[in-house]
Amino acid sequence: MKKIKTTTDATLVKSYIDGNEEALSKLINRHQQRIYNFIFSKVFDRDITEDIFQDTFIKVIRTLKRGKYNEEGKFLPWVMRIAHNLVIDHFRKSNRMPKFENKGDFNIFSVLKDEKLDAEKLMVKDQIENDVRNLIQELPEDQMEVLIMRIYKDMSFKEISERTNVSINTALGRMRYALINLRKVIEKHNIVLTN
Amino acid sequence: MAKLYLNQSPNKKVENLEPRKETIAFLLNYSKALNVVETKNKKTFETILN
């Protein structure tokens, strides 16, 4: 049987830090597909993937050259974490900035949006609030009572305990179980409560 | 219950993709050009050589 000897990531990293540029080429070549596909699976855009992939390795190179790398033996998870953080940064930025796609004929409404008048969002929000109200009705009486007082009436647990003639701890426990039970119903029915 | 929402996930298939050759070449050149200098007070400076 043919024995294949491969250099470990840790060895390549050390070699690169010592000045062997070829080691970086090997590391990139070894992991490029996995990292690239990971990024693409999140952003679904080749150009953005390319940018994030490049930024990921720029960070890797700078960290290694500065001698700040200290996760010997865990090179790939470390790079994946950098890529993951950059993907999150990308989504944060793209949420803040209005997206303008130049398709020839300029439409001002593709870049201007009045959040307050978004009828669709309002309808979805109303629907979600209705659904949550219906879900709350499914809870046991004592849990429902505490949850309504806390969330809808904005009462403190001290006030709730006085109103329901139970200790604060009991009120807290009921609230906790109310939330646990709500989550169970939501998971059981695969309900997505996001706008 | 009034309405159940379906959990819709983007069910797109990810092929085996690779970065462009230009990107890899850029990274390797960037690495060769990058020079990190450490000063006496443990501060580092980065310089890009041509």
Short mmCIF file of C-alpha atoms in Angstrom, two decimals, chain A residues 75-140:
data_model
loop_
_atom_site.label_atom_id
_atom_site.label_comp_id
_atom_site.label_asym_id
_atom_site.label_seq_id
_atom_site.Cartn_x
_atom_site.Cartn_y
_atom_site.Cartn_z
CA PHE A 75 -5.83 26.29 11.71
CA LEU A 76 -8.98 25.49 9.72
CA PRO A 77 -11.49 26.15 12.54
CA TRP A 78 -9.68 29.44 13.19
CA VAL A 79 -9.91 30.50 9.53
CA MET A 80 -13.55 29.39 9.38
CA ARG A 81 -14.28 31.55 12.41
CA ILE A 82 -12.70 34.57 10.72
CA ALA A 83 -14.77 33.87 7.58
CA HIS A 84 -17.91 33.46 9.69
CA ASN A 85 -17.32 36.80 11.44
CA LEU A 86 -16.76 38.53 8.10
CA VAL A 87 -20.00 37.04 6.76
CA ILE A 88 -21.82 38.47 9.79
CA ASP A 89 -20.13 41.86 9.20
CA HIS A 90 -21.27 41.73 5.59
CA PHE A 91 -24.92 41.15 6.56
CA ARG A 92 -24.75 43.89 9.18
CA LYS A 93 -23.42 46.34 6.60
CA SER A 94 -25.91 45.32 3.91
CA ASN A 95 -28.80 45.79 6.36
CA ARG A 96 -27.62 49.30 7.15
CA MET A 97 -27.09 50.34 3.55
CA PRO A 98 -29.90 50.46 0.98
CA LYS A 99 -29.10 48.19 -1.92
CA PHE A 100 -29.11 49.73 -5.38
CA GLU A 101 -28.93 47.44 -8.36
CA ASN A 102 -28.18 49.21 -11.59
CA LYS A 103 -30.33 47.57 -14.24
CA GLY A 104 -30.35 50.39 -16.75
CA ASP A 105 -33.61 52.14 -15.94
CA PHE A 106 -33.26 53.86 -12.61
CA ASN A 107 -36.14 53.49 -10.21
CA ILE A 108 -36.00 55.79 -7.20
CA PHE A 109 -38.21 53.40 -5.18
CA SER A 110 -35.55 50.71 -5.36
CA VAL A 111 -33.37 52.83 -3.05
CA LEU A 112 -35.95 54.83 -1.11
CA LYS A 113 -38.20 53.07 1.31
CA ASP A 114 -40.50 54.43 3.97
CA GLU A 115 -40.40 51.87 6.77
CA LYS A 116 -43.50 53.32 8.44
CA LEU A 117 -45.71 52.88 5.40
CA ASP A 118 -44.64 49.33 4.57
CA ALA A 119 -48.12 47.79 4.53
CA GLU A 120 -46.84 44.26 4.05
CA LYS A 121 -44.58 44.49 7.10
CA LEU A 122 -47.42 45.90 9.16
CA MET A 123 -49.71 43.07 8.12
CA VAL A 124 -47.08 40.45 8.96
CA LYS A 125 -46.43 42.14 12.31
CA ASP A 126 -50.17 42.14 13.11
CA GLN A 127 -50.44 38.50 12.08
CA ILE A 128 -47.50 37.53 14.28
CA GLU A 129 -48.94 39.42 17.25
CA ASN A 130 -52.27 37.70 16.73
CA ASP A 131 -50.60 34.33 16.56
CA VAL A 132 -48.66 34.99 19.77
CA ARG A 133 -51.90 35.99 21.49
CA ASN A 134 -53.49 32.74 20.32
CA LEU A 135 -50.52 30.75 21.51
CA ILE A 136 -50.73 32.39 24.93
CA GLN A 137 -54.33 31.18 25.20
CA GLU A 138 -53.01 27.62 24.99
CA LEU A 139 -51.07 28.06 28.26
CA PRO A 140 -52.31 26.89 31.66
#
